[in-house]
C-alpha cells in the first residue's frame, strides 16, 4: 500500500503507541482488501463501549476503560491510553438508556461502567450522539464526502440518500480511523463500486413506511451485497421511509447502497445509475413479491402480544408525533410493554412539545440511546412481540428469542392498546 510521509510517520510511532497501533491496523486491513492507499476522512461514526464486551467490575477507573478499549479495538497487548480523536467522530448507539436502565434490567455495576465509558468518550472528543441515525442529528455528509461509519442502516443511508462514501466499518477499523483520520480507499469510496448491478421495476407503488420496508426486504434478499436500482417510483419517499427501506435491505441482504431513479443523487436517470453496465438481472416488485416479503418477515402466530417495539432505526420527530397522536387519550393494555426508541436530542424536543407525556400517560415509554437488539434486553417474559421495523422483525426472533409480527405503526399501536395483533397486509 502506498503511504504518504505523514502516514509513514504515524506508522513509525511519531504520535505515540495508540495512533501507531491504529495505523498498523488500517494498513493490514487495507492490504487484505486490496486497497492501494488510504483516503483522508473527517467523519467517523463508531460505538466505543467497554460495557458490552468486558466483564464489568465495581470501582473501575477511566484508566481501566482506556485499557479495555485499547485491547478490544486496537488489538494491543499492552494497556494504552486512547488519545484525542483526530477527526470529527460520533459515538453511535450503546447498550443502555441512561434514564430507563433499571426498567431495561441493566445491573448497577454495568450502568456505572457505561457512565464511565461515556465520560472517557467525551474526554477524547467524541460527539455523544448515541443513536444509529447520526443523519437525524446533524451529521449529514455532503456528496462525495469520505466517511468511516459503522452501522449498516446508517451506512446505506449515507451512501444512497446523501451521496457520502463509506463502507460498513467494524468497531476496530472505525476506531483506527478516529485516531488517524484515514480509511482504506476501497469499496464504496470508489466510483465503480457505486454503480447499479440489479434493476428493480416497481409495479406496486410503495406508499407507507411499511411498504418501503417491504420493498427493501424483498430487494435485499435477492441482490445480497449488490447495488439495486429501483425504477418506477412515482412519489418521493420521506426520511422515515428511506430510513426503513435501507435498514430492511441491509438486513435481508448486505446492501450498502441503492439507487432510486430520479430521486437519489447518483441516479438522475438509468444511464447514470448503471454507468456503461447492463443490469445482471431485472426483478419485479409487484403484489406477489410484496406479500412474500411480508410473510417472510412474520415469525409469530399467536395474536396475544406482550411487547411492541417502535423506533428501529431510531424514530424521527415526525414518527414520534404520529405515535403520540395515535396514543392520545388511550391506554396501553396491562399485559403489553410499549417501548419507543429515538435519539436523546429528539426526545428533548418531544418532551418540550408534550409528545413524551402523551405517550407516557398512555402507558408507553420513550427510550433513548439504545435498542433491544443492541442491548439484548427486552421486557421480562415476552412470548410474542410486534414491530413496525422490518429490521427488528428480522433480528428479534434470533437475537431475543421471541416470534414477532411485522406491521404498520397503526397496527402496532392498536395491538399495544388491545393486547391482540390484528394487523394484516392491506
Ligand atoms: Fe438502530 Fe438498533 Fe435498529 S441500532 S437500526 S434501532 S437494530
Short mmCIF file of C-alpha atoms and ligand atoms in Angstrom, two decimals:
data_model
loop_
_atom_site.label_atom_id
_atom_site.label_comp_id
_atom_site.label_asym_id
_atom_site.label_seq_id
_atom_site.Cartn_x
_atom_site.Cartn_y
_atom_site.Cartn_z
CA UNK A 1 0.00 0.00 0.00
CA UNK A 2 1.27 3.48 -0.85
CA UNK A 3 1.51 5.67 2.20
CA UNK A 4 2.16 9.41 2.48
CA UNK A 5 5.05 10.66 4.59
CA UNK A 6 2.60 11.65 7.33
CA UNK A 7 1.09 8.16 7.33
CA UNK A 8 4.54 6.55 7.43
CA UNK A 9 5.45 8.71 10.41
CA UNK A 10 2.33 7.61 12.28
CA UNK A 11 3.19 4.00 11.47
CA UNK A 12 6.63 4.55 12.99
CA UNK A 13 5.08 5.86 16.19
CA UNK A 14 5.65 9.60 15.75
CA UNK A 15 2.47 10.34 17.69
CA UNK A 16 2.55 7.61 20.27
CA UNK A 17 1.68 3.94 20.51
CA UNK A 18 -2.14 4.16 20.18
CA UNK A 19 -2.04 6.03 16.87
CA UNK A 20 0.77 3.71 15.76
CA UNK A 21 -1.41 0.67 16.52
CA UNK A 22 -4.31 2.31 14.71
CA UNK A 23 -2.19 2.90 11.59
CA UNK A 24 -0.84 -0.66 11.69
CA UNK A 25 -4.38 -1.97 11.85
CA UNK A 26 -5.53 0.17 8.91
CA UNK A 27 -2.57 -0.86 6.76
CA UNK A 28 -3.16 -4.58 7.43
CA UNK A 29 -6.89 -4.20 6.85
CA UNK A 30 -6.42 -2.16 3.68
CA UNK A 31 -3.85 -4.60 2.27
CA UNK A 32 -6.16 -7.54 2.94
CA UNK A 33 -8.87 -5.71 0.99
CA UNK A 34 -6.58 -4.82 -1.89
CA UNK A 35 -6.68 -1.07 -1.24
CA UNK A 36 -3.84 0.80 -2.93
CA UNK A 37 -3.90 3.66 -0.47
CA UNK A 38 -5.68 5.27 2.43
CA UNK A 39 -8.03 8.20 1.99
CA UNK A 40 -8.50 11.10 4.40
CA UNK A 41 -11.72 11.24 6.35
CA UNK A 42 -13.11 13.81 8.71
CA UNK A 43 -16.28 11.93 9.51
CA UNK A 44 -16.20 8.80 11.66
CA UNK A 45 -19.07 7.01 13.42
CA UNK A 46 -18.28 4.31 15.96
CA UNK A 47 -19.75 2.94 19.20
CA UNK A 48 -16.81 2.58 21.57
CA UNK A 49 -18.11 0.62 24.52
CA UNK A 50 -16.27 -1.03 27.33
CA UNK A 51 -19.57 -2.22 28.78
CA UNK A 52 -20.84 -4.69 26.24
CA UNK A 53 -17.72 -6.74 25.74
CA UNK A 54 -15.88 -6.78 29.03
CA UNK A 55 -16.85 -8.12 32.40
CA UNK A 56 -17.82 -5.12 34.48
CA UNK A 57 -16.35 -4.91 37.92
CA UNK A 58 -17.04 -2.43 40.68
CA UNK A 59 -14.78 0.59 41.08
CA UNK A 60 -13.39 0.53 37.55
CA UNK A 61 -11.44 3.67 36.67
CA UNK A 62 -11.03 5.72 33.49
CA UNK A 63 -7.64 4.07 33.13
CA UNK A 64 -9.33 0.64 33.13
CA UNK A 65 -11.65 1.80 30.37
CA UNK A 66 -8.74 3.07 28.26
CA UNK A 67 -7.04 -0.30 28.77
CA UNK A 68 -10.17 -2.25 27.79
CA UNK A 69 -10.74 -0.09 24.70
CA UNK A 70 -7.12 -0.40 23.56
CA UNK A 71 -7.22 -4.17 23.94
CA UNK A 72 -10.56 -4.59 22.20
CA UNK A 73 -10.27 -2.09 19.39
CA UNK A 74 -6.55 -1.60 18.81
CA UNK A 75 -5.55 -5.22 19.43
CA UNK A 76 -2.92 -4.04 21.89
CA UNK A 77 -1.39 -6.47 24.37
CA UNK A 78 -0.28 -3.51 26.47
CA UNK A 79 -2.89 -1.23 28.06
CA UNK A 80 -2.73 2.08 26.20
CA UNK A 81 -4.24 5.49 26.77
CA UNK A 82 -6.59 6.33 23.90
CA UNK A 83 -5.59 9.80 22.69
CA UNK A 84 -7.97 12.50 21.48
CA UNK A 85 -9.95 11.83 18.34
CA UNK A 86 -8.02 13.28 15.43
CA UNK A 87 -11.15 13.92 13.35
CA UNK A 88 -14.88 14.54 13.87
CA UNK A 89 -16.19 11.32 15.43
CA UNK A 90 -19.70 10.48 16.58
CA UNK A 91 -20.39 7.84 19.18
CA UNK A 92 -23.35 5.81 17.92
CA UNK A 93 -25.86 3.64 19.71
CA UNK A 94 -24.98 1.95 23.02
CA UNK A 95 -26.47 -0.70 25.28
CA UNK A 96 -28.13 1.47 27.91
CA UNK A 97 -30.85 4.09 28.19
CA UNK A 98 -29.41 6.45 30.84
CA UNK A 99 -32.88 7.24 32.22
CA UNK A 100 -34.53 3.83 31.92
CA UNK A 101 -31.63 1.46 32.63
CA UNK A 102 -33.41 -0.06 35.63
CA UNK A 103 -36.51 -0.75 33.55
CA UNK A 104 -34.22 -2.34 30.98
CA UNK A 105 -32.85 -4.61 33.70
CA UNK A 106 -29.24 -3.37 33.45
CA UNK A 107 -27.39 -4.08 36.68
CA UNK A 108 -25.88 -1.15 38.64
CA UNK A 109 -22.25 -2.16 38.02
CA UNK A 110 -22.81 -2.27 34.26
CA UNK A 111 -24.65 1.05 34.48
CA UNK A 112 -21.66 2.65 36.25
CA UNK A 113 -19.28 1.24 33.64
CA UNK A 114 -21.48 2.70 30.90
CA UNK A 115 -21.34 6.14 32.52
CA UNK A 116 -17.58 5.85 32.95
CA UNK A 117 -17.12 4.86 29.31
CA UNK A 118 -19.29 7.78 28.27
CA UNK A 119 -17.01 10.15 30.22
CA UNK A 120 -13.94 8.64 28.55
CA UNK A 121 -15.54 9.04 25.11
CA UNK A 122 -16.42 12.67 25.84
CA UNK A 123 -12.90 13.19 27.17
CA UNK A 124 -11.30 12.08 23.92
CA UNK A 125 -13.56 14.43 21.97
CA UNK A 126 -16.27 12.13 20.63
CA UNK A 127 -19.71 13.60 19.90
CA UNK A 128 -22.16 11.71 22.10
CA UNK A 129 -24.99 11.13 19.64
CA UNK A 130 -25.92 7.69 20.97
CA UNK A 131 -28.08 6.82 18.01
CA UNK A 132 -27.98 4.72 14.86
CA UNK A 133 -29.30 7.74 12.94
CA UNK A 134 -26.49 10.33 13.00
CA UNK A 135 -28.07 11.94 9.94
CA UNK A 136 -31.08 12.95 12.09
CA UNK A 137 -28.72 14.76 14.46
CA UNK A 138 -26.73 16.97 12.13
CA UNK A 139 -24.13 14.54 10.81
CA UNK A 140 -25.23 14.82 7.19
CA UNK A 141 -22.28 14.08 4.89
CA UNK A 142 -22.16 16.04 1.67
CA UNK A 143 -21.96 14.47 -1.79
CA UNK A 144 -18.63 12.66 -2.22
CA UNK A 145 -17.52 13.05 1.41
CA UNK A 146 -15.35 10.14 2.54
CA UNK A 147 -16.59 8.71 5.83
CA UNK A 148 -15.81 5.72 8.04
CA UNK A 149 -19.09 4.62 9.62
CA UNK A 150 -20.24 1.52 11.42
CA UNK A 151 -23.96 0.52 11.49
CA UNK A 152 -25.47 -0.91 8.32
CA UNK A 153 -28.67 1.18 8.35
CA UNK A 154 -26.66 4.40 8.68
CA UNK A 155 -24.14 3.37 6.02
CA UNK A 156 -26.79 2.62 3.41
CA UNK A 157 -28.48 5.96 4.13
CA UNK A 158 -25.16 7.80 3.83
CA UNK A 159 -24.22 6.18 0.51
CA UNK A 160 -27.63 6.09 -1.16
CA UNK A 161 -29.55 9.14 0.04
CA UNK A 162 -26.76 11.59 0.85
CA UNK A 163 -24.06 10.62 -1.63
CA UNK A 164 -21.47 10.29 1.13
CA UNK A 165 -18.94 7.46 0.71
CA UNK A 166 -18.43 4.76 3.30
CA UNK A 167 -18.15 1.01 3.66
CA UNK A 168 -19.66 -0.74 6.68
CA UNK A 169 -16.75 -0.41 9.05
CA UNK A 170 -16.11 -2.52 12.13
CA UNK A 171 -15.50 -1.06 15.55
CA UNK A 172 -11.77 -1.67 15.19
CA UNK A 173 -11.32 -0.04 11.78
CA UNK A 174 -13.55 2.92 12.69
CA UNK A 175 -11.62 3.42 15.95
CA UNK A 176 -8.41 3.40 13.90
CA UNK A 177 -9.94 5.99 11.55
CA UNK A 178 -10.88 8.17 14.53
CA UNK A 179 -7.24 8.18 15.66
CA UNK A 180 -5.60 8.66 12.26
CA UNK A 181 -8.14 10.47 10.04
CA UNK A 182 -7.69 7.77 7.38
CA UNK A 183 -9.64 4.83 6.00
CA UNK A 184 -8.72 2.28 3.28
CA UNK A 185 -9.61 3.53 -0.19
CA UNK A 186 -11.73 0.65 -1.49
CA UNK A 187 -15.34 -0.49 -1.92
CA UNK A 188 -17.89 2.32 -1.80
CA UNK A 189 -15.18 5.00 -1.79
CA UNK A 190 -14.62 4.11 -5.46
CA UNK A 191 -16.90 5.24 -8.32
CA UNK A 192 -17.09 1.77 -9.90
CA UNK A 193 -18.45 0.03 -6.77
CA UNK A 194 -21.27 2.57 -6.56
CA UNK A 195 -22.80 1.72 -9.91
CA UNK A 196 -26.02 -0.29 -10.06
CA UNK A 197 -25.98 -4.05 -10.61
CA UNK A 198 -29.65 -5.13 -10.49
CA UNK A 199 -32.70 -3.36 -11.91
CA UNK A 200 -35.84 -3.44 -9.75
CA UNK A 201 -39.00 -2.47 -11.62
CA UNK A 202 -41.64 -1.28 -9.20
CA UNK A 203 -45.13 -2.34 -10.21
CA UNK A 204 -46.64 -1.98 -6.78
CA UNK A 205 -46.10 1.65 -5.70
CA UNK A 206 -44.57 1.89 -2.21
CA UNK A 207 -46.54 4.46 -0.23
CA UNK A 208 -46.27 3.87 3.52
CA UNK A 209 -43.24 3.30 5.76
CA UNK A 210 -44.31 -0.35 5.87
CA UNK A 211 -44.33 -0.57 2.05
CA UNK A 212 -40.82 0.86 1.87
CA UNK A 213 -39.67 -1.68 4.44
CA UNK A 214 -41.19 -4.49 2.37
CA UNK A 215 -39.55 -3.24 -0.83
CA UNK A 216 -36.16 -3.07 0.91
CA UNK A 217 -36.57 -6.50 2.47
CA UNK A 218 -37.58 -8.07 -0.84
CA UNK A 219 -34.70 -6.43 -2.71
CA UNK A 220 -32.01 -7.25 -0.17
CA UNK A 221 -32.95 -10.93 -0.05
CA UNK A 222 -32.31 -11.22 -3.78
CA UNK A 223 -29.43 -8.87 -4.53
CA UNK A 224 -27.50 -9.64 -1.29
CA UNK A 225 -24.45 -7.31 -1.25
CA UNK A 226 -25.01 -5.79 -4.70
CA UNK A 227 -26.43 -2.41 -5.70
CA UNK A 228 -30.12 -2.38 -6.69
CA UNK A 229 -31.52 0.35 -8.92
CA UNK A 230 -35.19 0.94 -8.18
CA UNK A 231 -37.14 2.22 -11.14
CA UNK A 232 -40.74 3.41 -11.46
CA UNK A 233 -41.25 5.14 -8.09
CA UNK A 234 -43.74 7.94 -8.65
CA UNK A 235 -43.92 9.56 -5.24
CA UNK A 236 -40.83 10.77 -3.38
CA UNK A 237 -40.38 8.96 -0.03
CA UNK A 238 -39.58 10.99 3.09
CA UNK A 239 -36.75 10.44 5.59
CA UNK A 240 -38.65 7.83 7.62
CA UNK A 241 -39.46 5.78 4.51
CA UNK A 242 -35.87 5.87 3.22
CA UNK A 243 -34.55 5.04 6.69
CA UNK A 244 -36.76 1.95 6.96
CA UNK A 245 -36.12 0.94 3.36
CA UNK A 246 -32.34 0.95 3.74
CA UNK A 247 -32.38 -0.78 7.13
CA UNK A 248 -34.54 -3.57 5.66
CA UNK A 249 -32.33 -4.05 2.57
CA UNK A 250 -29.21 -4.16 4.74
CA UNK A 251 -30.83 -6.81 6.97
CA UNK A 252 -32.19 -9.33 4.47
CA UNK A 253 -29.10 -8.90 2.27
CA UNK A 254 -25.92 -6.96 2.78
CA UNK A 255 -26.96 -3.96 0.69
CA UNK A 256 -24.75 -0.94 1.38
CA UNK A 257 -26.03 1.24 -1.44
CA UNK A 258 -29.11 1.51 -3.66
CA UNK A 259 -30.37 3.98 -6.20
CA UNK A 260 -33.90 5.23 -6.84
CA UNK A 261 -34.09 6.56 -10.37
CA UNK A 262 -34.95 10.26 -10.44
CA UNK A 263 -34.69 10.59 -6.66
CA UNK A 264 -31.33 9.66 -5.17
CA UNK A 265 -28.30 11.82 -6.03
CA UNK A 266 -26.31 9.39 -8.18
CA UNK A 267 -29.28 8.20 -10.25
CA UNK A 268 -30.82 11.09 -12.13
CA UNK A 269 -31.61 8.51 -14.79
CA UNK A 270 -30.92 4.83 -15.53
CA UNK A 271 -27.78 5.62 -17.52
CA UNK A 272 -26.20 7.40 -14.58
CA UNK A 273 -27.21 4.66 -12.13
CA UNK A 274 -25.65 1.83 -14.19
CA UNK A 275 -22.84 3.71 -15.95
CA UNK A 276 -21.94 1.70 -19.01
CA UNK A 277 -23.00 -1.59 -17.40
CA UNK A 278 -26.03 -3.68 -18.14
CA UNK A 279 -28.04 -4.95 -15.16
CA UNK A 280 -27.08 -8.51 -14.24
CA UNK A 281 -30.75 -9.21 -13.53
CA UNK A 282 -34.12 -7.47 -13.62
CA UNK A 283 -36.53 -8.01 -10.74
CA UNK A 284 -40.18 -7.08 -10.46
CA UNK A 285 -41.78 -5.81 -7.27
CA UNK A 286 -45.50 -6.46 -7.66
CA UNK A 287 -48.28 -7.57 -5.29
CA UNK A 288 -46.98 -11.17 -5.07
CA UNK A 289 -43.43 -10.05 -4.19
CA UNK A 290 -44.81 -7.58 -1.62
CA UNK A 291 -46.86 -10.33 0.03
CA UNK A 292 -43.91 -12.73 0.00
CA UNK A 293 -41.71 -10.18 1.79
CA UNK A 294 -44.48 -9.62 4.36
CA UNK A 295 -44.80 -13.34 5.00
CA UNK A 296 -41.04 -13.80 5.25
CA UNK A 297 -40.94 -11.11 7.92
CA UNK A 298 -43.63 -12.62 10.11
CA UNK A 299 -42.48 -15.25 12.58
CA UNK A 300 -45.38 -15.04 15.07
CA UNK A 301 -48.64 -16.99 15.07
CA UNK A 302 -50.25 -16.09 18.41
CA UNK A 303 -52.39 -12.92 18.37
CA UNK A 304 -51.61 -12.33 22.07
CA UNK A 305 -48.97 -9.60 22.24
CA UNK A 306 -46.62 -8.80 25.15
CA UNK A 307 -44.17 -6.33 23.65
CA UNK A 308 -44.32 -3.62 20.99
CA UNK A 309 -41.01 -2.20 19.79
CA UNK A 310 -41.10 1.00 17.71
CA UNK A 311 -38.10 3.03 16.58
CA UNK A 312 -35.71 0.90 14.53
CA UNK A 313 -33.85 2.75 13.11
CA UNK A 314 -34.43 5.40 15.79
CA UNK A 315 -37.66 7.30 15.25
CA UNK A 316 -37.77 10.74 13.64
CA UNK A 317 -39.68 13.52 15.35
CA UNK A 318 -42.47 13.05 12.82
CA UNK A 319 -42.79 9.36 13.76
CA UNK A 320 -42.91 10.27 17.47
CA UNK A 321 -45.58 12.83 16.70
CA UNK A 322 -47.60 10.23 14.77
CA UNK A 323 -47.28 7.74 17.64
CA UNK A 324 -48.37 10.35 20.20
CA UNK A 325 -51.42 11.28 18.10
CA UNK A 326 -52.39 7.62 17.86
CA UNK A 327 -52.00 7.09 21.60
CA UNK A 328 -53.66 10.29 22.81
CA UNK A 329 -56.48 9.50 25.23
CA UNK A 330 -55.83 5.75 25.02
CA UNK A 331 -54.28 3.26 27.40
CA UNK A 332 -51.72 0.56 26.66
CA UNK A 333 -53.08 -2.85 27.66
CA UNK A 334 -51.94 -4.04 31.09
CA UNK A 335 -50.19 -7.11 29.63
CA UNK A 336 -48.24 -5.15 26.98
CA UNK A 337 -44.97 -3.17 27.15
CA UNK A 338 -44.67 -0.42 24.54
CA UNK A 339 -41.09 0.84 24.11
CA UNK A 340 -40.35 3.58 21.55
CA UNK A 341 -36.72 4.39 20.67
CA UNK A 342 -35.39 7.75 19.48
CA UNK A 343 -32.20 9.80 19.85
CA UNK A 344 -31.99 11.77 23.11
CA UNK A 345 -31.74 15.08 21.25
CA UNK A 346 -35.07 14.40 19.53
CA UNK A 347 -36.65 13.21 22.78
CA UNK A 348 -35.70 16.57 24.30
CA UNK A 349 -37.76 18.30 21.61
CA UNK A 350 -40.57 15.76 22.04
CA UNK A 351 -40.51 16.50 25.78
CA UNK A 352 -40.91 20.22 25.08
CA UNK A 353 -43.78 19.55 22.72
CA UNK A 354 -45.61 17.35 25.21
CA UNK A 355 -45.34 14.25 22.98
CA UNK A 356 -43.40 12.22 25.54
CA UNK A 357 -46.03 13.00 28.17
CA UNK A 358 -48.85 11.84 25.90
CA UNK A 359 -47.03 8.56 25.30
CA UNK A 360 -46.20 8.17 29.00
CA UNK A 361 -49.80 8.88 30.10
CA UNK A 362 -50.93 6.17 27.69
CA UNK A 363 -48.52 3.73 29.33
CA UNK A 364 -45.72 3.73 26.72
CA UNK A 365 -42.04 4.51 27.37
CA UNK A 366 -39.86 6.68 25.13
CA UNK A 367 -36.33 5.33 25.36
CA UNK A 368 -33.08 6.79 24.08
CA UNK A 369 -29.51 5.82 23.24
CA UNK A 370 -30.16 2.11 22.66
CA UNK A 371 -32.46 -0.56 21.20
CA UNK A 372 -33.38 -4.16 22.15
CA UNK A 373 -31.06 -5.78 19.61
CA UNK A 374 -28.02 -3.75 20.74
CA UNK A 375 -28.71 -4.05 24.46
CA UNK A 376 -30.02 -7.63 24.12
CA UNK A 377 -32.61 -6.51 26.61
CA UNK A 378 -36.41 -6.63 26.41
CA UNK A 379 -39.24 -6.65 28.94
CA UNK A 380 -39.37 -9.82 31.06
CA UNK A 381 -41.25 -12.93 29.89
CA UNK A 382 -42.06 -11.80 26.36
CA UNK A 383 -43.78 -14.55 24.36
CA UNK A 384 -44.81 -12.59 21.25
CA UNK A 385 -43.66 -9.18 20.03
CA UNK A 386 -44.61 -6.82 17.23
CA UNK A 387 -42.75 -4.02 15.47
CA UNK A 388 -43.10 -1.62 12.56
CA UNK A 389 -39.45 -2.21 11.61
CA UNK A 390 -38.52 -4.85 9.06
CA UNK A 391 -35.01 -4.81 10.52
CA UNK A 392 -36.17 -5.59 14.05
CA UNK A 393 -38.72 -8.14 12.78
CA UNK A 394 -35.78 -9.85 11.06
CA UNK A 395 -33.44 -9.83 14.07
CA UNK A 396 -35.65 -10.11 17.18
CA UNK A 397 -36.55 -13.80 16.85
CA UNK A 398 -32.89 -14.81 16.60
CA UNK A 399 -31.35 -12.25 18.96
CA UNK A 400 -34.03 -12.08 21.65
CA UNK A 401 -35.75 -15.38 21.13
CA UNK A 402 -39.39 -14.49 20.60
CA UNK A 403 -41.59 -14.63 17.48
CA UNK A 404 -42.50 -11.26 16.04
CA UNK A 405 -45.26 -9.70 13.96
CA UNK A 406 -44.42 -7.02 11.40
CA UNK A 407 -46.88 -4.26 10.53
CA UNK A 408 -47.54 -0.53 10.36
CA UNK A 409 -47.24 1.85 13.28
CA UNK A 410 -51.05 1.96 13.38
CA UNK A 411 -51.21 -1.88 13.60
CA UNK A 412 -48.62 -1.87 16.39
CA UNK A 413 -50.34 0.82 18.44
CA UNK A 414 -53.70 -0.88 18.06
CA UNK A 415 -52.11 -4.09 19.34
CA UNK A 416 -50.49 -2.17 22.21
CA UNK A 417 -53.92 -0.93 23.29
CA UNK A 418 -55.92 -4.14 22.77
CA UNK A 419 -53.24 -6.73 23.53
CA UNK A 420 -54.22 -8.51 20.29
CA UNK A 421 -52.50 -8.50 16.90
CA UNK A 422 -54.93 -7.72 14.09
CA UNK A 423 -52.50 -6.30 11.56
CA UNK A 424 -52.63 -7.50 8.01
CA UNK A 425 -51.27 -6.57 4.60
CA UNK A 426 -53.73 -4.17 3.01
FE1 LIG B 1 -30.77 1.10 15.19
FE2 LIG B 1 -30.96 -0.97 16.77
FE3 LIG B 1 -32.35 -0.85 14.62
S1 LIG B 1 -29.09 0.03 16.14
S2 LIG B 1 -31.12 0.28 13.16
S3 LIG B 1 -32.56 0.54 16.37
S4 LIG B 1 -31.33 -2.68 15.38
#
